mmCIF file of C-alpha atoms and ligand atoms in Angstrom:
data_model
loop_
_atom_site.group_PDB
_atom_site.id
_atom_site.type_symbol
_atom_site.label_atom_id
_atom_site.label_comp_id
_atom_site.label_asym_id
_atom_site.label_seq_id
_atom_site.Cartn_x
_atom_site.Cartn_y
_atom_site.Cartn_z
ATOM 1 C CA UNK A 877 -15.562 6.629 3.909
ATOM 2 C CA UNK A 878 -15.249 10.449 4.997
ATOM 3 C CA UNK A 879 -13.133 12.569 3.333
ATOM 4 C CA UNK A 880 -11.541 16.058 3.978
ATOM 5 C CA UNK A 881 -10.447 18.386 2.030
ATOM 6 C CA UNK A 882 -8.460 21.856 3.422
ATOM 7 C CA UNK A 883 -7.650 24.218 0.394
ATOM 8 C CA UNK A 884 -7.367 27.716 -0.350
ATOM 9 C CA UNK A 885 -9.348 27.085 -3.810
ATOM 10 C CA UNK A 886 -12.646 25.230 -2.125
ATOM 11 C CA UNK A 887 -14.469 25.965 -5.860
ATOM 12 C CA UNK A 888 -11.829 23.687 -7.129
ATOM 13 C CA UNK A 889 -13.553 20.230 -5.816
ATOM 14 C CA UNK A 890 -16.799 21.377 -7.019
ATOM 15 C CA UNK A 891 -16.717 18.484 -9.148
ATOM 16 C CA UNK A 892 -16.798 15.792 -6.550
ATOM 17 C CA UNK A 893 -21.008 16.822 -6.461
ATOM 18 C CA UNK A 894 -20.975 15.246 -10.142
ATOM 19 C CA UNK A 895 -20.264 11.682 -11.796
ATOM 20 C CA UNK A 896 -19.022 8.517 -10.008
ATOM 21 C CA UNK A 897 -17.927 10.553 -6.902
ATOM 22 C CA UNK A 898 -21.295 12.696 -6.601
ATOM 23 C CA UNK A 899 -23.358 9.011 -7.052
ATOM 24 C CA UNK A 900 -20.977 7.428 -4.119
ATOM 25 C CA UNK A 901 -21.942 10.705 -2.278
ATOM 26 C CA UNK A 902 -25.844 10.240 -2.945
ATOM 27 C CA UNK A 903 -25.526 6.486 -2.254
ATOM 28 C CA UNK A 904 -23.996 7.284 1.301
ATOM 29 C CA UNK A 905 -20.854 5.435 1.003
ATOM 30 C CA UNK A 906 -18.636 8.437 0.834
ATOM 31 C CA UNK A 907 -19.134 11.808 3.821
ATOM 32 C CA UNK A 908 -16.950 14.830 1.587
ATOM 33 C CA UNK A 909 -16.219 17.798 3.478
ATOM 34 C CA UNK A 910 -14.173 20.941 1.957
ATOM 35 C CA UNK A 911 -12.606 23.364 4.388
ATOM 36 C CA UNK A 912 -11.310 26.477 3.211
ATOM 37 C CA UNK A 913 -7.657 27.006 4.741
ATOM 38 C CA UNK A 914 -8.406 30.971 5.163
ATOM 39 C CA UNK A 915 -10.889 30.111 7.694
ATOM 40 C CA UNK A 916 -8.107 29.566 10.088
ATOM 41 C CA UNK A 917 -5.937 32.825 9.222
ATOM 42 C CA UNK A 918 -6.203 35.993 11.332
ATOM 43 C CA UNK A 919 -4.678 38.850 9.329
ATOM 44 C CA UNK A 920 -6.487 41.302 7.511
ATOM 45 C CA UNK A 921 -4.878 39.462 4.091
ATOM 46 C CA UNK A 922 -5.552 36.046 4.883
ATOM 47 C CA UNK A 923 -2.338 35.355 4.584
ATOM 48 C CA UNK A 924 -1.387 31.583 4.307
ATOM 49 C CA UNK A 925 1.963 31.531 2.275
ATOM 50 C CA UNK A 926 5.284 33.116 3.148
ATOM 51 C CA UNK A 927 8.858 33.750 1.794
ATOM 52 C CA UNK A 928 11.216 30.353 2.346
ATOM 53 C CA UNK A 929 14.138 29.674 4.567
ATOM 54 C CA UNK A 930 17.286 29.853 3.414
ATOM 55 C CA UNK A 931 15.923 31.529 0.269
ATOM 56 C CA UNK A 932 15.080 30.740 -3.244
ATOM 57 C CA UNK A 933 12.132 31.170 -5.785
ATOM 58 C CA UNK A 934 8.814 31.422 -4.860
ATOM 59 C CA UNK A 935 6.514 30.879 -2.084
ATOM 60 C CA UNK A 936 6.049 28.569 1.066
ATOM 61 C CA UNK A 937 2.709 27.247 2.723
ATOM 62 C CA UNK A 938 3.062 28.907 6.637
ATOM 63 C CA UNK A 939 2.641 26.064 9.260
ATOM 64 C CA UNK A 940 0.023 27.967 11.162
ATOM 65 C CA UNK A 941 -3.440 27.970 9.427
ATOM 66 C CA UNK A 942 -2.345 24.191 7.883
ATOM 67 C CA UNK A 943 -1.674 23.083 11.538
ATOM 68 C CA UNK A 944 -5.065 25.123 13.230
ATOM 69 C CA UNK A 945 -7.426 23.739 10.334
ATOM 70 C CA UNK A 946 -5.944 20.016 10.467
ATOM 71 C CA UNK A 947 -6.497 20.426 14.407
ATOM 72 C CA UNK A 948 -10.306 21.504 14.007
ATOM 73 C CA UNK A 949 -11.030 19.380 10.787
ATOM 74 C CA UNK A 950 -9.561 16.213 12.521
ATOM 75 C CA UNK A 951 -11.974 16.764 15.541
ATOM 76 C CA UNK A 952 -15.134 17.357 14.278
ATOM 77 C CA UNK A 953 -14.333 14.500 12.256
ATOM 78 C CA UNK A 954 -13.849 12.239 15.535
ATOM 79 C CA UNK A 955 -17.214 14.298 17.106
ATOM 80 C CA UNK A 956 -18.926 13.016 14.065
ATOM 81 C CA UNK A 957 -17.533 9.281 14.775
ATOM 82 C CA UNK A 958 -15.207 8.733 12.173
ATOM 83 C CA UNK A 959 -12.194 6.839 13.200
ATOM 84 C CA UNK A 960 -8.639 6.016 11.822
ATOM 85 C CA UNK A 961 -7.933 9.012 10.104
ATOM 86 C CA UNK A 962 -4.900 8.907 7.111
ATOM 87 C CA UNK A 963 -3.021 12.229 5.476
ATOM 88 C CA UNK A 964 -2.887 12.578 2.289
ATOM 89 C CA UNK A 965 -0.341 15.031 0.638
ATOM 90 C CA UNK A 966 -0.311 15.561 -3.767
ATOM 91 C CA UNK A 967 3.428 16.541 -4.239
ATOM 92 C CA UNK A 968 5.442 15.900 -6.850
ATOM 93 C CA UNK A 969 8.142 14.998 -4.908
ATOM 94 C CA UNK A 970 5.795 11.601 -3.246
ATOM 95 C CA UNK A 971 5.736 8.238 -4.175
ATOM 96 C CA UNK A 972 4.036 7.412 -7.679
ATOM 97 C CA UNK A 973 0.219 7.168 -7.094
ATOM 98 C CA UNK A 974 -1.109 3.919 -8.729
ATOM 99 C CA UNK A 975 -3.576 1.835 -8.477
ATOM 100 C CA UNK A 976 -1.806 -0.504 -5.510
ATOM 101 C CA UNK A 977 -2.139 2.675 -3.676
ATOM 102 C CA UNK A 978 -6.009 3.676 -4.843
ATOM 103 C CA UNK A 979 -6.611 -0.199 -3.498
ATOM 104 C CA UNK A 980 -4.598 0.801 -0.004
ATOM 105 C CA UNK A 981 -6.681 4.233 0.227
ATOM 106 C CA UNK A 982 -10.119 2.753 -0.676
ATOM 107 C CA UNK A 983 -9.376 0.482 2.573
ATOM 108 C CA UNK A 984 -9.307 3.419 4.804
ATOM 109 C CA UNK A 985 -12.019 5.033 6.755
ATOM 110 C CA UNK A 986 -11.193 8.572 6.556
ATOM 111 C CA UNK A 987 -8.694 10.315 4.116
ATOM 112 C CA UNK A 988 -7.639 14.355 4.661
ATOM 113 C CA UNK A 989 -6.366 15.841 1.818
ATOM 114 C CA UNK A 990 -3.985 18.932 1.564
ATOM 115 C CA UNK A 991 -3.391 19.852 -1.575
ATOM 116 C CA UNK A 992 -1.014 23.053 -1.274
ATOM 117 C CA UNK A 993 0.062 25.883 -3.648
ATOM 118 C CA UNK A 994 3.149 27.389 -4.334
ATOM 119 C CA UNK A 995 6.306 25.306 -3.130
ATOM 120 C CA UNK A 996 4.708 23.109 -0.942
ATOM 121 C CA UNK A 997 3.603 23.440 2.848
ATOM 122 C CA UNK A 998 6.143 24.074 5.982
ATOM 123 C CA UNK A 999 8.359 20.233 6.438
ATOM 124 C CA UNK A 1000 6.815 20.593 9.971
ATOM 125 C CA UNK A 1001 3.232 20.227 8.862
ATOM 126 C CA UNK A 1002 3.958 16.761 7.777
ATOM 127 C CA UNK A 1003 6.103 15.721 10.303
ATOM 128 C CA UNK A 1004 4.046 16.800 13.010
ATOM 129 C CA UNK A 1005 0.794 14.841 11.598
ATOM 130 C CA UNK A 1006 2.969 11.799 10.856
ATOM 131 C CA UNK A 1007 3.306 11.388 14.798
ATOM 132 C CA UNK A 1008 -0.555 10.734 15.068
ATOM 133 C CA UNK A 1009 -1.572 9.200 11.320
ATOM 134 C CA UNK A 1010 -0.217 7.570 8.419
ATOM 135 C CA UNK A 1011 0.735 10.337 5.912
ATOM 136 C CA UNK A 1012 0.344 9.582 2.250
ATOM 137 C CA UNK A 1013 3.026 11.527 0.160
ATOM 138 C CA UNK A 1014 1.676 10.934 -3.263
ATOM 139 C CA UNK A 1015 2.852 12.236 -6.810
ATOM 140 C CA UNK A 1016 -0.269 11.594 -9.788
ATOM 141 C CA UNK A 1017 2.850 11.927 -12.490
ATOM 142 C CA UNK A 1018 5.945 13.010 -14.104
ATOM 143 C CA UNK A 1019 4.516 16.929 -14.784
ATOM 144 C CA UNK A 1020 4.164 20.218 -12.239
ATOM 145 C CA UNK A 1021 1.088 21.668 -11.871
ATOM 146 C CA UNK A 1022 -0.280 24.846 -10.393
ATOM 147 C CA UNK A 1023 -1.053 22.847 -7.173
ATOM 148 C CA UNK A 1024 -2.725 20.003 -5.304
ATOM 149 C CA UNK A 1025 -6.566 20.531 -6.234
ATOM 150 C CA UNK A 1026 -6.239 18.361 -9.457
ATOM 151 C CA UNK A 1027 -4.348 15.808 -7.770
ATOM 152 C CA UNK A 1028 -6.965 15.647 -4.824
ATOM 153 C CA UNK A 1029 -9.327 14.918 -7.936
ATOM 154 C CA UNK A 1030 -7.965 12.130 -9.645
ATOM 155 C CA UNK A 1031 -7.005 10.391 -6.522
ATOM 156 C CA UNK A 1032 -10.160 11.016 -5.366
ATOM 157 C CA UNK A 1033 -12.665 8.969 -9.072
ATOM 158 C CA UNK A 1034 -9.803 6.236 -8.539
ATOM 159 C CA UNK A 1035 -10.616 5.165 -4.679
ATOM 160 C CA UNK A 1036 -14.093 6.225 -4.804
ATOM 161 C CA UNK A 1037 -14.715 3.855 -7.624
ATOM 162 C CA UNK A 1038 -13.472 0.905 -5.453
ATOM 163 C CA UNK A 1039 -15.838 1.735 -2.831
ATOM 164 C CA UNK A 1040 -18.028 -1.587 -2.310
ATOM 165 C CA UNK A 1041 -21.674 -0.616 -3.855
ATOM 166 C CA UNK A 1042 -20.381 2.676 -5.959
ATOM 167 C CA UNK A 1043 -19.755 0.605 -9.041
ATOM 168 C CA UNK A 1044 -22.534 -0.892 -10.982
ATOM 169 C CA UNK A 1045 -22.322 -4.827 -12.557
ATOM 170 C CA UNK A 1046 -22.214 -2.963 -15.938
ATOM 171 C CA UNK A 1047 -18.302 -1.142 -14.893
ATOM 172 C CA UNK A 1048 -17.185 -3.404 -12.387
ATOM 173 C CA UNK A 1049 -13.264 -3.341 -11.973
ATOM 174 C CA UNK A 1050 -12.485 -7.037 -12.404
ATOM 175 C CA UNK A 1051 -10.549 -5.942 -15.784
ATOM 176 C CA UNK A 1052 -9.178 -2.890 -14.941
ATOM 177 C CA UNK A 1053 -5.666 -2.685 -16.553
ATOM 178 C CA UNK A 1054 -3.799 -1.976 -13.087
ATOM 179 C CA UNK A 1055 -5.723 -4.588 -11.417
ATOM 180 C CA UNK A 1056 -3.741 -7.834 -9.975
ATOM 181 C CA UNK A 1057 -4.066 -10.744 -11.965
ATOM 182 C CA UNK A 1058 -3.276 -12.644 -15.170
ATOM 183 C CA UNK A 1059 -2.972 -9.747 -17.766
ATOM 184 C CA UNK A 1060 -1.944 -7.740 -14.953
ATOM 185 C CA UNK A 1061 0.931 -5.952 -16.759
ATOM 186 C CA UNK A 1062 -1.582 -5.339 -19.895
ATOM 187 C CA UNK A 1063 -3.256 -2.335 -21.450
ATOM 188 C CA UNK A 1064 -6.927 -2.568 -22.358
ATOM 189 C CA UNK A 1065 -7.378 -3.313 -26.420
ATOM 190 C CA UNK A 1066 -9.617 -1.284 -28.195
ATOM 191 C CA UNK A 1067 -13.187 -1.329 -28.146
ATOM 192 C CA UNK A 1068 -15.931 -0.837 -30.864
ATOM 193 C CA UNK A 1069 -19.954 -0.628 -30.682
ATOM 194 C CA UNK A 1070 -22.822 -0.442 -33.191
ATOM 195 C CA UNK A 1071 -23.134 0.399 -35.836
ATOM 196 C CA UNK A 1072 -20.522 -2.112 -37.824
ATOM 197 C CA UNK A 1073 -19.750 0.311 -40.152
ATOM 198 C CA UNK A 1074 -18.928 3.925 -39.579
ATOM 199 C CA UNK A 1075 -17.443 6.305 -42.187
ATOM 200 C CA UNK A 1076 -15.969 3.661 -44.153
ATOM 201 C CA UNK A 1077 -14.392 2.531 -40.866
ATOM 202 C CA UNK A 1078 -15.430 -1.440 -40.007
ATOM 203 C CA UNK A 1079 -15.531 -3.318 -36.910
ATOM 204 C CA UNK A 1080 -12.909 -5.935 -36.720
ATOM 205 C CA UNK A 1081 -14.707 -8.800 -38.486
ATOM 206 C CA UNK A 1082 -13.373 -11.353 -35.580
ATOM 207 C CA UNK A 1083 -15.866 -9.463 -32.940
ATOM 208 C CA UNK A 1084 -18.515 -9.856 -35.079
ATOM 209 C CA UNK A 1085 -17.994 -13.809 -35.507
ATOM 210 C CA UNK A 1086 -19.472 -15.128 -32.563
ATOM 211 C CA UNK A 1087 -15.923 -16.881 -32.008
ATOM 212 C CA UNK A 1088 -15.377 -16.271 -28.426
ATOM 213 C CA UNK A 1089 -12.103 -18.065 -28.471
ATOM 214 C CA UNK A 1090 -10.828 -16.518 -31.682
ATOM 215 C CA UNK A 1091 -12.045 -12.962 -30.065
ATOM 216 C CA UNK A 1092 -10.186 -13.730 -26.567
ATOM 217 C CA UNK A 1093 -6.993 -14.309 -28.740
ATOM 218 C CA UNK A 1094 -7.685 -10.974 -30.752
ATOM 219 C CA UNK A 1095 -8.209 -9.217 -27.849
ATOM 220 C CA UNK A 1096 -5.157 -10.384 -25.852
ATOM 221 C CA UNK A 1097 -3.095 -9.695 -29.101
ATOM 222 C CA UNK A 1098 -4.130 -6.071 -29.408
ATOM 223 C CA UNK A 1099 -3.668 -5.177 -25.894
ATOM 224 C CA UNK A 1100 -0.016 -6.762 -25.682
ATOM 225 C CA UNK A 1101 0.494 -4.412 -29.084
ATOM 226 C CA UNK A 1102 -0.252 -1.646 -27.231
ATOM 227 C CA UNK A 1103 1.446 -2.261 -24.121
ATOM 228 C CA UNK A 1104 4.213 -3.090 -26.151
ATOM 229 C CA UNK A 1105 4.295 0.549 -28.266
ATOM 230 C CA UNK A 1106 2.837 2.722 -25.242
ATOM 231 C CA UNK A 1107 3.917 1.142 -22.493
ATOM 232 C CA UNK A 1108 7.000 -0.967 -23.206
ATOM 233 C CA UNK A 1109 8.145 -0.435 -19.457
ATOM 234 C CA UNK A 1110 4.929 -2.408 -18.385
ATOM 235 C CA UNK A 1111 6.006 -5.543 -20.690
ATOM 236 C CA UNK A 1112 9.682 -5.619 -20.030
ATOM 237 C CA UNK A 1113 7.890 -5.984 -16.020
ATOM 238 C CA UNK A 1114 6.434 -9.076 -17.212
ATOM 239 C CA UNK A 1115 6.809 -12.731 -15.906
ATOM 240 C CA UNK A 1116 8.265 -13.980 -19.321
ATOM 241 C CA UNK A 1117 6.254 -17.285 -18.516
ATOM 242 C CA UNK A 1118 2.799 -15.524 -18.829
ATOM 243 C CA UNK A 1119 3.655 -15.224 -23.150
ATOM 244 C CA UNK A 1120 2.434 -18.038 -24.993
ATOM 245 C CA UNK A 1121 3.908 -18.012 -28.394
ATOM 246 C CA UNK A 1122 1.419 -16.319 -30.217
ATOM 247 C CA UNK A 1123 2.086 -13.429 -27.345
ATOM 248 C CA UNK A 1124 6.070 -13.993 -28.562
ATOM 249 C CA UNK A 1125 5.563 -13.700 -32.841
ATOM 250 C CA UNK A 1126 3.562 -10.440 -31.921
ATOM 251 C CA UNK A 1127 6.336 -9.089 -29.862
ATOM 252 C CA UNK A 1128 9.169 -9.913 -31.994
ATOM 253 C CA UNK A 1129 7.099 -8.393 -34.856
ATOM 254 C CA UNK A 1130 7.119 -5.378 -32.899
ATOM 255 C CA UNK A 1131 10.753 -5.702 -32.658
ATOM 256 C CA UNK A 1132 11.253 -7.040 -29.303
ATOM 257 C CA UNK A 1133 13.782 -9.664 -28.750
ATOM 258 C CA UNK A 1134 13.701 -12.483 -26.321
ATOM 259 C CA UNK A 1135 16.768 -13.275 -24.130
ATOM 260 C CA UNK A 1136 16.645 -17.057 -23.554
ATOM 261 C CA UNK A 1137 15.694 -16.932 -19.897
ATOM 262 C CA UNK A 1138 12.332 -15.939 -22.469
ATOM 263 C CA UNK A 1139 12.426 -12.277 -21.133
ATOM 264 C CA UNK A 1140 11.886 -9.609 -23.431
ATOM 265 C CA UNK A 1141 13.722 -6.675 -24.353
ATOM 266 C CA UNK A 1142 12.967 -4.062 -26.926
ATOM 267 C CA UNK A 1143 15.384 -3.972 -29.682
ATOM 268 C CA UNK A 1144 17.019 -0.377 -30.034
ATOM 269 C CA UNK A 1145 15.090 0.939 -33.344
ATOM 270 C CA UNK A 1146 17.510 1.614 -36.405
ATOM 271 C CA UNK A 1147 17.126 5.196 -38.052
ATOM 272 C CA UNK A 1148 15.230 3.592 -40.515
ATOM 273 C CA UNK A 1149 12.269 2.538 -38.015
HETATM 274 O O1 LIG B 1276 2.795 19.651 -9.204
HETATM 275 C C1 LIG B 1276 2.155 19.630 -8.022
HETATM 276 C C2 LIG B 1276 2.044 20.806 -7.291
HETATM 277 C C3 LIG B 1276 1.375 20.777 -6.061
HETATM 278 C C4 LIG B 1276 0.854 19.577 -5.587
HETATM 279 C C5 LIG B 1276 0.973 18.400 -6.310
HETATM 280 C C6 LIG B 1276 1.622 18.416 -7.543
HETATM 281 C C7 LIG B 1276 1.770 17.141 -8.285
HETATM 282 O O2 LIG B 1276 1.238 15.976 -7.837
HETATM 283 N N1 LIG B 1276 1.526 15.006 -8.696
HETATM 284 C C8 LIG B 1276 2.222 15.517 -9.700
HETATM 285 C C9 LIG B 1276 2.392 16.885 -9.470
#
């Protein structure tokens, strides 16, 4: 997979020469190339940003140097023989980057990535790009940040990991919490290693049993706990036919209430709780 990155902070994806990401770099199955957006400006300030439209707060990203980069970037990438190029766009007015979407990315070719400052970049930048690629508006969550860098980042570790041959045996993804299939909808349980006792602190006794059904039901039970107190969005989601009834005493001891279609709701908590 190649990926480009135009940005007026280049320093910022320093860290995509370390970790997972650096590894996929070293193992060949990822081509990273960061592009500086003042490159393409002319002025004596390098001047990429400019007062908005119809005014307001702030600053916007001018279509110029955005459009002359994307134009060079996107051709040496085709001179270099990549193919089927996709935008991407960090803003937090895109659609919710999860891991459906990391899956979609990872299946691309070639990703460019503008993360942008200030307000945002020009409409027209977008809209003109759309007419030759599919343009990825993505948002990484509910919070504002200083600009697109981070984003770039995390989206970034999450498709580079489902790269065939960047993951080892030892981390592979079957399990991951956002992946499809039967706990699905499920945070990961905790997880404990030697030694058994630490601090006064003890490893569940169960794990140490050698009771691999007894630890499967453990296991399930803590991670539908905390699904249900972090993430109670995530359980009311659920197909109310994947709870057996051990799943439904450890819900209702939470609190939760079953309607008798056997879908779950969380009962509103009394001042007392
Ligand atoms: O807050 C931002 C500012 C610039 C670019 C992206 C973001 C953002 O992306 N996801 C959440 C916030």
């Amino acid at each position: 997979m190649r990926l480009d990155v135009v940005t007026i902070f280049p320093e910022y994806l320093d860290p995509l020469d370390v970790s997972l990401v650096g590894k996929a770099r070293a193992r060949g199955r990822l081509d990273v190339h960061v592009h500086d957006l003042r490159r393409w400006t002319y002025d004596r300030h390098h001047t990429v940003d400019d007062t908005p439209y119809g005014g307001g707060p702030g600053m916007v990203m001018k279509t110029e140097p955005w459009g002359d980069a994307l134009d060079e970037v996107i051709a040496a990438g085709y001179e270099a023989g990549a193919r089927g190029p996709a935008l991407v766009v960090p803003t937090p007015s895109g659609r919710p980057f999860t891991q459906e979407v990391a899956v979609e990315l990872s299946q691309r070719p070639w990703l460019l990535f503008t993360p942008a400052r200030y307000e945002g970049i020009d409409r027209r930048v977008v809209d003109e790009y759309a007419t030759r690629m599919p343009v990825y508006e993505v948002s990484i969550g509910d919070y504002v940040l200083a600009g697109g860098e981070a984003a770039v980042l995390v989206i970034t570790e999450a498709v580079a990991r489902l790269l065939p041959g960047v993951l080892g045996n030892a981390e592979s993804h079957r399990d991951d919490s956002f992946a499809p299939g039967a706990m699905a909808n499920l945070l990961e349980g905790p997880v404990y290693t030697k030694p058994p006792v630490w601090r006064g602190h003890d490893v569940p006794d169960v794990l140490l049993s050698g009771h691999h059904g007894r630890i499967a039901r453990w296991r399930r039970d803590e991670a539908l706990r905390r699904t249900a107190l972090n993430r109670p969005d995530l359980v009311e989601r659920c197909d109310p036919a994947a709870f057996d009834r051990k799943d439904r005493e450890t819900l209702s001891l939470l609190g939760w209430a079953s309607e008798p279609d056997g879908r779950f709701w969380r009962r509103p908590r009394t001042v007392e709780e």
